Tab-separated table of C-alpha atoms (C1' of nucleotides) in Angstrom:
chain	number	residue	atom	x	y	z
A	1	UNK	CA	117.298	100.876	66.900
A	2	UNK	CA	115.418	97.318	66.492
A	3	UNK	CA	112.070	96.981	66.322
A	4	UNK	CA	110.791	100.343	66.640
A	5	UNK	CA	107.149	101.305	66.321
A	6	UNK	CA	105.927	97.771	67.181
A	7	UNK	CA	102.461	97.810	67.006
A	8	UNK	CA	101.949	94.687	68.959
A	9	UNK	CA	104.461	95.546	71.691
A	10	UNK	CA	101.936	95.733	74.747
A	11	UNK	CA	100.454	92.087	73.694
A	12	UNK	CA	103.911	90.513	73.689
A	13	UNK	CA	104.850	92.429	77.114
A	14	UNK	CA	101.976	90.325	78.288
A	15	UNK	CA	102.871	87.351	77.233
A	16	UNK	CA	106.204	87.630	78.467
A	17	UNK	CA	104.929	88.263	81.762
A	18	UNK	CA	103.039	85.320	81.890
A	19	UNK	CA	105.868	83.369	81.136
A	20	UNK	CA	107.902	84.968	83.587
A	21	UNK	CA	105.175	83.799	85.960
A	22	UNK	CA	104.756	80.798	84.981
A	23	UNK	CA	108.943	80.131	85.143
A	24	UNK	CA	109.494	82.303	88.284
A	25	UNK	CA	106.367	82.510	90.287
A	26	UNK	CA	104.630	85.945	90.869
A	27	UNK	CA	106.887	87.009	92.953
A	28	UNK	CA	109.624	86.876	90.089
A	29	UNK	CA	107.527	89.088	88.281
A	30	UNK	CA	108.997	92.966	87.641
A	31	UNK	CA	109.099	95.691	85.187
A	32	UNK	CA	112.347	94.530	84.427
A	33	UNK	CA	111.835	90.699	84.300
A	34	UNK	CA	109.016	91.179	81.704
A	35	UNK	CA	111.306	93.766	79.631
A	36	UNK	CA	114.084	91.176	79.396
A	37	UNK	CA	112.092	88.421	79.038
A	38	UNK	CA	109.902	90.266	76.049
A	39	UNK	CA	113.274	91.863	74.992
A	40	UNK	CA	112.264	95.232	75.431
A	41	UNK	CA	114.070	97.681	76.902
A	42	UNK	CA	112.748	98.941	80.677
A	43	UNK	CA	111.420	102.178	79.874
A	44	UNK	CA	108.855	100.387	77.393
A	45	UNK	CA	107.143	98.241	80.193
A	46	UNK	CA	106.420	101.247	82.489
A	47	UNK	CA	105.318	102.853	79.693
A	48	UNK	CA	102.516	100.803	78.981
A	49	UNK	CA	102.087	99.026	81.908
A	50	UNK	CA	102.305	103.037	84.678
A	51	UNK	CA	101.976	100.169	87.483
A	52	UNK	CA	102.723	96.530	88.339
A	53	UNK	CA	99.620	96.077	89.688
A	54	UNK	CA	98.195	96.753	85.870
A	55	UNK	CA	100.753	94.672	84.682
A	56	UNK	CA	100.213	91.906	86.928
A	57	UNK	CA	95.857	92.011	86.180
A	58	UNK	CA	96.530	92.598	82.425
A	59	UNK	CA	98.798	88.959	82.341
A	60	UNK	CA	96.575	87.005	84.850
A	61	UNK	CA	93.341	87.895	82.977
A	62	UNK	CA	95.181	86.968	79.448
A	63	UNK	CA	95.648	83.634	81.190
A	64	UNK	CA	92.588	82.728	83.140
A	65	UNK	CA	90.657	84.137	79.827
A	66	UNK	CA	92.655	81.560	77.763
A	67	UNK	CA	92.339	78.930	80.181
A	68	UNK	CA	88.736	79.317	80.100
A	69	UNK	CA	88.513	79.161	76.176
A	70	UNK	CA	90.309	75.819	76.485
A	71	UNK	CA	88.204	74.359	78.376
A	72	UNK	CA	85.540	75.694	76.630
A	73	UNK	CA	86.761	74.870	73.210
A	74	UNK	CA	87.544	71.093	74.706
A	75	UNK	CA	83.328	71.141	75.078
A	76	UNK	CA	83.261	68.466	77.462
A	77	UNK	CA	81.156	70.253	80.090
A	78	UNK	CA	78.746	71.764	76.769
A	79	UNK	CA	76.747	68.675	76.969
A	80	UNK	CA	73.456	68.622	78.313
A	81	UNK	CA	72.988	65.269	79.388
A	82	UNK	CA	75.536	62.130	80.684
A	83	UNK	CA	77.207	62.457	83.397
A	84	UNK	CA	78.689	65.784	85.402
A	85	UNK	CA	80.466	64.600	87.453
A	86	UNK	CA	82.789	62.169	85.148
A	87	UNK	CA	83.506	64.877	82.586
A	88	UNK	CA	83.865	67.264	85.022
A	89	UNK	CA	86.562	65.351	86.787
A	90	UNK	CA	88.125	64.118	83.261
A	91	UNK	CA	88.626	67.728	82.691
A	92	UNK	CA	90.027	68.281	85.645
A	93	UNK	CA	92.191	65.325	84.615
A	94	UNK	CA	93.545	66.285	81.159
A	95	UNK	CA	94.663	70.089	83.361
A	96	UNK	CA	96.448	68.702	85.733
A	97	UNK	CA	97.511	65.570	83.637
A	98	UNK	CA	100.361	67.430	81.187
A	99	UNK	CA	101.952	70.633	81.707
A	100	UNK	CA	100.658	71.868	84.799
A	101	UNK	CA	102.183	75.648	84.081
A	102	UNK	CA	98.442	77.060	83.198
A	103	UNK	CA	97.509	75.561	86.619
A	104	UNK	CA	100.154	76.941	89.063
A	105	UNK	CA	99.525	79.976	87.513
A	106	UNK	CA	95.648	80.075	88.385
A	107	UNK	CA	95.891	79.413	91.907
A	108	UNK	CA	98.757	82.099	92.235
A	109	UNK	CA	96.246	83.926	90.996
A	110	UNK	CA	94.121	83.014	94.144
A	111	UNK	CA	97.361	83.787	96.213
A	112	UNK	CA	97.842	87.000	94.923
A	113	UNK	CA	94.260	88.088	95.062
A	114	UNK	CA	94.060	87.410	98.838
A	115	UNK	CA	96.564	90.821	99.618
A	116	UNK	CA	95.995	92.949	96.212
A	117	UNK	CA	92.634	93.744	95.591
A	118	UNK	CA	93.183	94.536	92.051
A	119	UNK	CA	93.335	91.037	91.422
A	120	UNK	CA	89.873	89.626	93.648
A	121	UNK	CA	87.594	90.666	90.326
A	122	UNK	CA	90.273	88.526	88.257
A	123	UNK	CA	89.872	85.660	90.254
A	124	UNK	CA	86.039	85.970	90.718
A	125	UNK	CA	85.750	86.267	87.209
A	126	UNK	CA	87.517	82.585	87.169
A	127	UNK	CA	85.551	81.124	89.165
A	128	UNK	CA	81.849	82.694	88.505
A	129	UNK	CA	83.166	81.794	84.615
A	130	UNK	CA	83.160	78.268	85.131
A	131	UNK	CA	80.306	78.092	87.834
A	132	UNK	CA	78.212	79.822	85.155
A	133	UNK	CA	79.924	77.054	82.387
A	134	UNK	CA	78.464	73.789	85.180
A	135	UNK	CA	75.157	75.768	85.897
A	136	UNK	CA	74.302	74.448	82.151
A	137	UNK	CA	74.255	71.159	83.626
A	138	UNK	CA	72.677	72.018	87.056
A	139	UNK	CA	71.686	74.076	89.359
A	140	UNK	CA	73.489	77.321	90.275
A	141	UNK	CA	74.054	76.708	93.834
A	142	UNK	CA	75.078	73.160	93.068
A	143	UNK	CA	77.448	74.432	90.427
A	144	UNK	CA	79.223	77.125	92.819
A	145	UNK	CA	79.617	73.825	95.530
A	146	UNK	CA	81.500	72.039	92.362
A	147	UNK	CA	83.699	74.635	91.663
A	148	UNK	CA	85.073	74.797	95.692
A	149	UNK	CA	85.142	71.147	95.667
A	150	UNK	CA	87.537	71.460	92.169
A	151	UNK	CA	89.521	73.757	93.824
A	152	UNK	CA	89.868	71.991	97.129
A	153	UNK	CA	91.174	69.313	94.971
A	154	UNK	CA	93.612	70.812	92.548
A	155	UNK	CA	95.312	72.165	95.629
A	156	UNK	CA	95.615	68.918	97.421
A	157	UNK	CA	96.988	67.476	93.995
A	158	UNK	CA	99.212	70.205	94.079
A	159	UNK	CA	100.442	70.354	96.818
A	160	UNK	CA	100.944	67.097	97.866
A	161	UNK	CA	102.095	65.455	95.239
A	162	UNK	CA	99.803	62.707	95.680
A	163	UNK	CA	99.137	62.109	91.751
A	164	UNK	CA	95.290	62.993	90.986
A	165	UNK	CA	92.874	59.919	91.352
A	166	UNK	CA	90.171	60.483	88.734
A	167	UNK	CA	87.568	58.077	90.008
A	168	UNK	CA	88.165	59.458	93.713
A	169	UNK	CA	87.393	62.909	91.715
A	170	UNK	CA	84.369	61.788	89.770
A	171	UNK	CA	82.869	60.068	93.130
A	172	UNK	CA	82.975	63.119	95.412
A	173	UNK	CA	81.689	65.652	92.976
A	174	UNK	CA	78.789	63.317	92.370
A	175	UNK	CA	78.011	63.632	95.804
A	176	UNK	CA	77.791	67.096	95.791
A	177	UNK	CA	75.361	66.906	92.643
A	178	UNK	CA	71.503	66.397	94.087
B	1	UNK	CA	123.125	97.309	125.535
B	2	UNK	CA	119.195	96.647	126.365
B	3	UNK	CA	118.205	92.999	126.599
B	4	UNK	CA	120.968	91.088	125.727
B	5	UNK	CA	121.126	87.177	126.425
B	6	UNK	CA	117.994	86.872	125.650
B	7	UNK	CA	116.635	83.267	126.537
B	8	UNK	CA	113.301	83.909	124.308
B	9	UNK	CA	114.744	85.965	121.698
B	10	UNK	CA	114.726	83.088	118.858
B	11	UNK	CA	110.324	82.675	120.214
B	12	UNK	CA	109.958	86.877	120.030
B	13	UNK	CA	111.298	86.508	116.562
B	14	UNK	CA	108.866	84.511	115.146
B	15	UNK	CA	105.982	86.092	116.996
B	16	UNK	CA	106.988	89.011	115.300
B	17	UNK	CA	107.547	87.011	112.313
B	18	UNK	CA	103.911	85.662	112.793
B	19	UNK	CA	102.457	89.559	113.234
B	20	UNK	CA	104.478	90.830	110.275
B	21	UNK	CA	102.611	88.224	107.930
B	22	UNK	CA	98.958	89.021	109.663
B	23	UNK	CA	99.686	92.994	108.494
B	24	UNK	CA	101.250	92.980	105.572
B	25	UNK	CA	101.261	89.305	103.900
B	26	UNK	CA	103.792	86.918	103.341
B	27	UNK	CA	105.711	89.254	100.743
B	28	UNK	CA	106.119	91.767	103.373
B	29	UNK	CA	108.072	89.252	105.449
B	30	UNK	CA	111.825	90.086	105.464
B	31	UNK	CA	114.627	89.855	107.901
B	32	UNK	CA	114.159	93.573	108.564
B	33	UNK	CA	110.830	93.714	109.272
B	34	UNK	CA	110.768	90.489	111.649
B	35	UNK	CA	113.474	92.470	113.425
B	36	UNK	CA	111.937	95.308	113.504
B	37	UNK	CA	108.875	93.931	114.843
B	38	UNK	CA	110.198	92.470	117.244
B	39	UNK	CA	112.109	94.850	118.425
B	40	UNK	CA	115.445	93.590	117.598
B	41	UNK	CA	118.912	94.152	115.369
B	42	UNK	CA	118.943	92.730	112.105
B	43	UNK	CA	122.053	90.642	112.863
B	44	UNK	CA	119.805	88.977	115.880
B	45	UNK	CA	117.395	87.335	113.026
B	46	UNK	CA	119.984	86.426	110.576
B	47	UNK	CA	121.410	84.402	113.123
B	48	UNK	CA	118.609	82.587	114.416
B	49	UNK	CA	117.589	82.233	111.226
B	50	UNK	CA	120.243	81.512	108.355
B	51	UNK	CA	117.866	82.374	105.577
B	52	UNK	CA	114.437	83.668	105.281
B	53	UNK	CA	112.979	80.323	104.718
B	54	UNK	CA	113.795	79.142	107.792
B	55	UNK	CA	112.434	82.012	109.311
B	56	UNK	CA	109.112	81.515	107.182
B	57	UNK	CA	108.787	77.326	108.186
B	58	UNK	CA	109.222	78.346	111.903
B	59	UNK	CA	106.506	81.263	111.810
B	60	UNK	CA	103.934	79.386	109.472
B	61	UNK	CA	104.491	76.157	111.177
B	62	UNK	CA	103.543	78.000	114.877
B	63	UNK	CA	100.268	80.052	113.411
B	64	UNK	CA	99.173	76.854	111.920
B	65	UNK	CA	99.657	74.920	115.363
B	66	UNK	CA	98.151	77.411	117.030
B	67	UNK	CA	95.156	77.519	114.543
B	68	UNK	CA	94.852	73.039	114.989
B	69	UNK	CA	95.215	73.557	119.042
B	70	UNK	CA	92.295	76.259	118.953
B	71	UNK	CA	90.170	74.099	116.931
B	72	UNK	CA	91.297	71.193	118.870
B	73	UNK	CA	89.936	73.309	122.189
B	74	UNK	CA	86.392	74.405	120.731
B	75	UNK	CA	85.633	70.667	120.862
B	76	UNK	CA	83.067	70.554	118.086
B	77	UNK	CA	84.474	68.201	115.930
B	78	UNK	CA	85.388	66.082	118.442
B	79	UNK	CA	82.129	64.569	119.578
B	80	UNK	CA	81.032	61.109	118.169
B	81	UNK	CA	77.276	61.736	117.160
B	82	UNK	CA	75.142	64.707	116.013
B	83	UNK	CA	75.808	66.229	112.571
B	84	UNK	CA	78.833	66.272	111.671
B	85	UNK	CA	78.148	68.917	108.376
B	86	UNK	CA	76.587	71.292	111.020
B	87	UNK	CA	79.312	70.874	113.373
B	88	UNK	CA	82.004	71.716	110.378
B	89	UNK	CA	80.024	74.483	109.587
B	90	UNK	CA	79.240	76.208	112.698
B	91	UNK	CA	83.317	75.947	113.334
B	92	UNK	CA	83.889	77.415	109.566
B	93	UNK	CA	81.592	80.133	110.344
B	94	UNK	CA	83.115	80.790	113.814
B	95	UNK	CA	86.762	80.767	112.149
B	96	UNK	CA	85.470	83.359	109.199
B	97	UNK	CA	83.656	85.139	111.469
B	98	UNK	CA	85.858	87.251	113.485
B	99	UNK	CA	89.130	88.103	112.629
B	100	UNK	CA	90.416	87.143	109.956
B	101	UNK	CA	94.036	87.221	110.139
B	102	UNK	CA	94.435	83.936	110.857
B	103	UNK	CA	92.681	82.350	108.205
B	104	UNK	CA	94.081	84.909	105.497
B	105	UNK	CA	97.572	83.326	107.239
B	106	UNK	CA	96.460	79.943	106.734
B	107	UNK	CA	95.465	80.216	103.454
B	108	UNK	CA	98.482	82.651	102.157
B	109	UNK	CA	100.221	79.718	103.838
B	110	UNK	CA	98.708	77.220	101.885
B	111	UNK	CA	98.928	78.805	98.133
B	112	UNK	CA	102.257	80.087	99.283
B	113	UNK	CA	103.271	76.283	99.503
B	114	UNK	CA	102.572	75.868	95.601
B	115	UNK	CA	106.134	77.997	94.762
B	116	UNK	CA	108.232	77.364	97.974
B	117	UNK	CA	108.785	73.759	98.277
B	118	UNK	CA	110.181	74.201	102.089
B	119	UNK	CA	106.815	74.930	102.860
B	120	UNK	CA	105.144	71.975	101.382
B	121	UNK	CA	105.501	69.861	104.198
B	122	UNK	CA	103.757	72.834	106.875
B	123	UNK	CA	100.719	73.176	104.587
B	124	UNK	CA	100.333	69.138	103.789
B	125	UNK	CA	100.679	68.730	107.571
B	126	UNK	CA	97.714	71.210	108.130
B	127	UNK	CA	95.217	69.276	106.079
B	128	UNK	CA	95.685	66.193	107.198
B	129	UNK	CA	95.673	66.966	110.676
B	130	UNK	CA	91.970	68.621	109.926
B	131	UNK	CA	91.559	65.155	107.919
B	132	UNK	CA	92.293	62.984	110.692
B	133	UNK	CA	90.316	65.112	113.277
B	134	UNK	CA	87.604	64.801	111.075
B	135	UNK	CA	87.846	60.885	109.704
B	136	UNK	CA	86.791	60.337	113.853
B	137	UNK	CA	83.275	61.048	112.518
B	138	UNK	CA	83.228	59.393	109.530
B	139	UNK	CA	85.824	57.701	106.784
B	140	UNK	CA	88.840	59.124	105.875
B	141	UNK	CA	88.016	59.037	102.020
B	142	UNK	CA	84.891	60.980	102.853
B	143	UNK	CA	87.467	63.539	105.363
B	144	UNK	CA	89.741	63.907	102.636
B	145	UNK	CA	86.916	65.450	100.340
B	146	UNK	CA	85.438	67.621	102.975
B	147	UNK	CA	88.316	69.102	103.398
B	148	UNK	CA	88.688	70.117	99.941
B	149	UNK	CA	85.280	71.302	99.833
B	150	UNK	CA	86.064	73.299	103.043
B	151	UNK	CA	89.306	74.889	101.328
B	152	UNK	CA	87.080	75.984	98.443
B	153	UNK	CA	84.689	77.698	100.300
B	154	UNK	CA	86.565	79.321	102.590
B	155	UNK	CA	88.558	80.541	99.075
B	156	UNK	CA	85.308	81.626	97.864
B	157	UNK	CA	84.774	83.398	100.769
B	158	UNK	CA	87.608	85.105	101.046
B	159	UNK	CA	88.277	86.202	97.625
B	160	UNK	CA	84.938	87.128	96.627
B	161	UNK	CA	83.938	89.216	98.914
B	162	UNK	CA	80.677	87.435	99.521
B	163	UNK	CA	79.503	86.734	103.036
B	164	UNK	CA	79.662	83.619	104.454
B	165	UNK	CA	76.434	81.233	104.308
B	166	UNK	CA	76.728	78.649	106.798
B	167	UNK	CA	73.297	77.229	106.030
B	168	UNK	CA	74.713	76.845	102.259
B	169	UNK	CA	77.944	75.564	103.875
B	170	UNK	CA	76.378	73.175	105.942
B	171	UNK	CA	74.171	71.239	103.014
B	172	UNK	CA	76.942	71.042	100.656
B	173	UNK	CA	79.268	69.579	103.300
B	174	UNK	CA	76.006	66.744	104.253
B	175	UNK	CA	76.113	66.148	100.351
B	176	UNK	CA	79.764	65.103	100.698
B	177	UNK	CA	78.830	62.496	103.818
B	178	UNK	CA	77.041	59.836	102.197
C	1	DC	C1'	106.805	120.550	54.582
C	2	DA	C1'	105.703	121.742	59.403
C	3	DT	C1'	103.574	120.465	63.626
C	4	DC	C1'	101.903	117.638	67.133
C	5	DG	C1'	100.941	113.771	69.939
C	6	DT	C1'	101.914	109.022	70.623
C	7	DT	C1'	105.261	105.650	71.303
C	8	DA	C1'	110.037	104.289	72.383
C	9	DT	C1'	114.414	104.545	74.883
C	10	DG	C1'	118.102	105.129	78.169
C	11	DT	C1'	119.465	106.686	82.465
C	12	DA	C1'	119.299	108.049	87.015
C	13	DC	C1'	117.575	108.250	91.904
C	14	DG	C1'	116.234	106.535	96.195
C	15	DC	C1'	114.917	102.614	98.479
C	16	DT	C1'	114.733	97.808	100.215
C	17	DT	C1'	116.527	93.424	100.144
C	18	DG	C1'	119.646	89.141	101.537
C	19	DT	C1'	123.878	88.191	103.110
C	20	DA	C1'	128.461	88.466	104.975
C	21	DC	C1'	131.545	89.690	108.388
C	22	DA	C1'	134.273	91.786	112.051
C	23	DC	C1'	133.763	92.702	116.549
C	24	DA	C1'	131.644	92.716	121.450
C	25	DT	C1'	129.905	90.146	125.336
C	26	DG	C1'	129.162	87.172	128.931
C	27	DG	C1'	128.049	82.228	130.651
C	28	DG	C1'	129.946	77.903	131.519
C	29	DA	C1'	133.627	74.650	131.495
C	30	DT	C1'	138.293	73.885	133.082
D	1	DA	C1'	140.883	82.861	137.135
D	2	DT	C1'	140.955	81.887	132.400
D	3	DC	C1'	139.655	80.375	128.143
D	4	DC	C1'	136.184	79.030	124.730
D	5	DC	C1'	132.291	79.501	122.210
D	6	DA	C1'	127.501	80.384	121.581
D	7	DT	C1'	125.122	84.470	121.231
D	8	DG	C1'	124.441	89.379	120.204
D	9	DT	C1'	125.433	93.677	117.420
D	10	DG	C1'	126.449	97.047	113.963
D	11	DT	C1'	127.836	98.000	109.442
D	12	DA	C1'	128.787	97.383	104.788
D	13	DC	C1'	128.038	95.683	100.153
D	14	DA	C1'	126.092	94.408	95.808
D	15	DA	C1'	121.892	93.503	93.651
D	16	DG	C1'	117.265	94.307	92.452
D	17	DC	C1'	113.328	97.067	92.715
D	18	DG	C1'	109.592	100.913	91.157
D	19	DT	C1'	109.415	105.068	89.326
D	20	DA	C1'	110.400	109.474	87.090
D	21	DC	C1'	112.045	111.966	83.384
D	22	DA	C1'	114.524	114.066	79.454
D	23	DT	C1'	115.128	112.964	74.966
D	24	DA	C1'	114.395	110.744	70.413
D	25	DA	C1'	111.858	108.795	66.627
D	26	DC	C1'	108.011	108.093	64.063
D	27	DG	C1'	102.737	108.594	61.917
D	28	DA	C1'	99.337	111.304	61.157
D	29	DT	C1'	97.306	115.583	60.382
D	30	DG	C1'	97.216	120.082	58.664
DNA sequence: CATCGTTATGTACGCTTGTACACATGGGAT
DNA sequence: ATCCCATGTGTACAAGCGTACATAACGATG
C-alpha cells in the first residue's frame, strides 16, 4: 500500500480539512470529505480524529492560529505610536482585499461556535488574541470595542457585497478610540 | 385523513420551520423535521416548499420580521431626543436579556448568509432596516457603524460567554455618535 | 528473533437526508 | 353533474453520513 507509516499524516488531515472548508463551507466538512480530499483512506481520519467535533476544533484552531501569525508577522499593529485606527483598518484592508478564503473561514468559525460549544474557546481565543494584540496600543476596554466594531464590519463587507471603504473604516474606529 | 385542505398549512410549516431552528440550529433544519414539527407528512413540505432553501428564506425572513416589528413596538428608538447610545443599549440589553432564541436565530441567520447566497438578501435586509430606524436619530454614516458595533457585541456576547454590560455597551456606542 | 503496541486500512451497519413520483381527494369552474 | 387541477399523502430510492470493528503492517523493545 502507498504511503504507509506517514508520520505527518494527522497534520495533512488538517490541512485538508481546512481546505475542504474553505471550498465547501463547514457544513461540507466530513470524515470522508477530509479523507478524500487528504487522500487518505476513511478509516485513517476516524482514527485520529474519534470525533468531528475534534476534527472540526483541530482545523479551525490551525487556521485562526495562522491567521493570527499573519497578522502578526505583517507588524502593522506592533507599533507603539501613529495612528490605530489607520493601520488597524489597512489591515483590515489587505484581509479582505485578496483572497478572502482565510476570512470566510473565521466567521464560520463564529457560526459554528454559536450551536457547538467545542468551538466558543476557539473563537474566544480569536478574538481575546487580537484584543490583547490592540491593547498594546490602548486601553483594554477600548481594544475589546475595536475588535466588535472589526467584526461588525467584515460582516457587512461580507455580506453585502458593498466593497470595503477604508477611510469609512479608519474614521469609525477612531471614534471608538478615546 | 385528519386535517386535510388545510388553508394555513403552508404558515404552520414555517412556524414549525421557525421552532425547529430555535431548538436545534439551522443544521437541524430539514424537510423532515419541519414536518414533523409541525405536525405534518413529509410530502406536505416538499410541496410547499420545492427545496429546502425556500423553506429556509420563508422561515428566516418571518423570525427576522417578527424580531424588526417587536423592536419597532418597544418604541425606544423611535423618539427624536434623549440619548440615543442609552436608548440602543437598554433595547440590546432587553433583546439579550431574556430568551435568547431569537437572537441566536438572528445571528445563525446572519453568518449563515456568508455560505448560502439565497439568504443574502434576508440578512442585508435586516441591517438596514435597524440602519434606517436608527439614521432617524442621527446620520446614516454614523447608523451604519453602530450597527456594526452592535453586531460585534452582541457576537461577543454570545460566543463568549460573558455577561452582557450595558453600561460598557452604552459608552462605546456614544463613542461612535460624534 | 519474538512480542507488543501504535498506526493504517477496508468494510459494514444503521441512520438521515433530499428528491421524485404515483396516487388520493375535494373545491371550483363549466 | 362532471371535469380539471391545485393540494395532500405515502412510499421508495440513492446518496451521504458517523461510527465501529476486524484485520494488517510496521517500529520499537526485549
Amino acid at each position: 500500500m502507498a504511503r504507509r507509516y506517514d508520520p505527518e499524516r494527522r497534520q495533512r488531515i488538517i490541512d485538508a480539512a481546512i481546505r475542504v472548508v474553505g471550498e465547501k463551507g463547514l457544513a461540507g466538512l466530513s470524515h470522508r470529505s477530509a479523507a478524500a480530499e487528504a487522500d487518505v483512506p476513511l478509516g485513517s481520519t476516524t482514527y485520529h480524529f474519534k470525533s468531528l467535533d475534534e476534527l472540526m476544533v483541530a482545523a479551525l484552531r490551525q487556521a485562526s492560529e495562522g491567521f493570527a501569525k499573519a497578522v502578526a508577522a505583517h507588524g502593522a499593529l506592533d507599533g507603539s505610536g501613529g495612528d490605530l485606527a489607520a493601520d488597524l483598518a489597512r489591515v483590515l484592508g489587505e484581509w479582505l482585499g485578496g483572497d478572502r478564503t482565510g476570512v470566510e473561514l473565521e466567521y464560520e468559525l463564529y457560526l459554528a461556535a454559536l450551536r457547538r460549544p467545542a468551538l466558543r474557546p476557539v473563537a474566544a481565543e480569536w478574538a481575546d488574541d487580537l484584543a490583547a494584540r490592540l491593547a498594546h496600543r490602548t486601553d483594554p476596554v477600548t481594544a475589546r470595542a475595536l475588535v466588535a466594531l472589526t467584526d461588525g464590519i467584515c460582516l457587512q463587507v461580507l455580506l453585502t457585497g458593498v466593497p470595503y471603504d477604508e477611510g469609512y473604516a479608519r474614521e469609525m474606529l477612531a471614534r471608538v478610540i478615546p
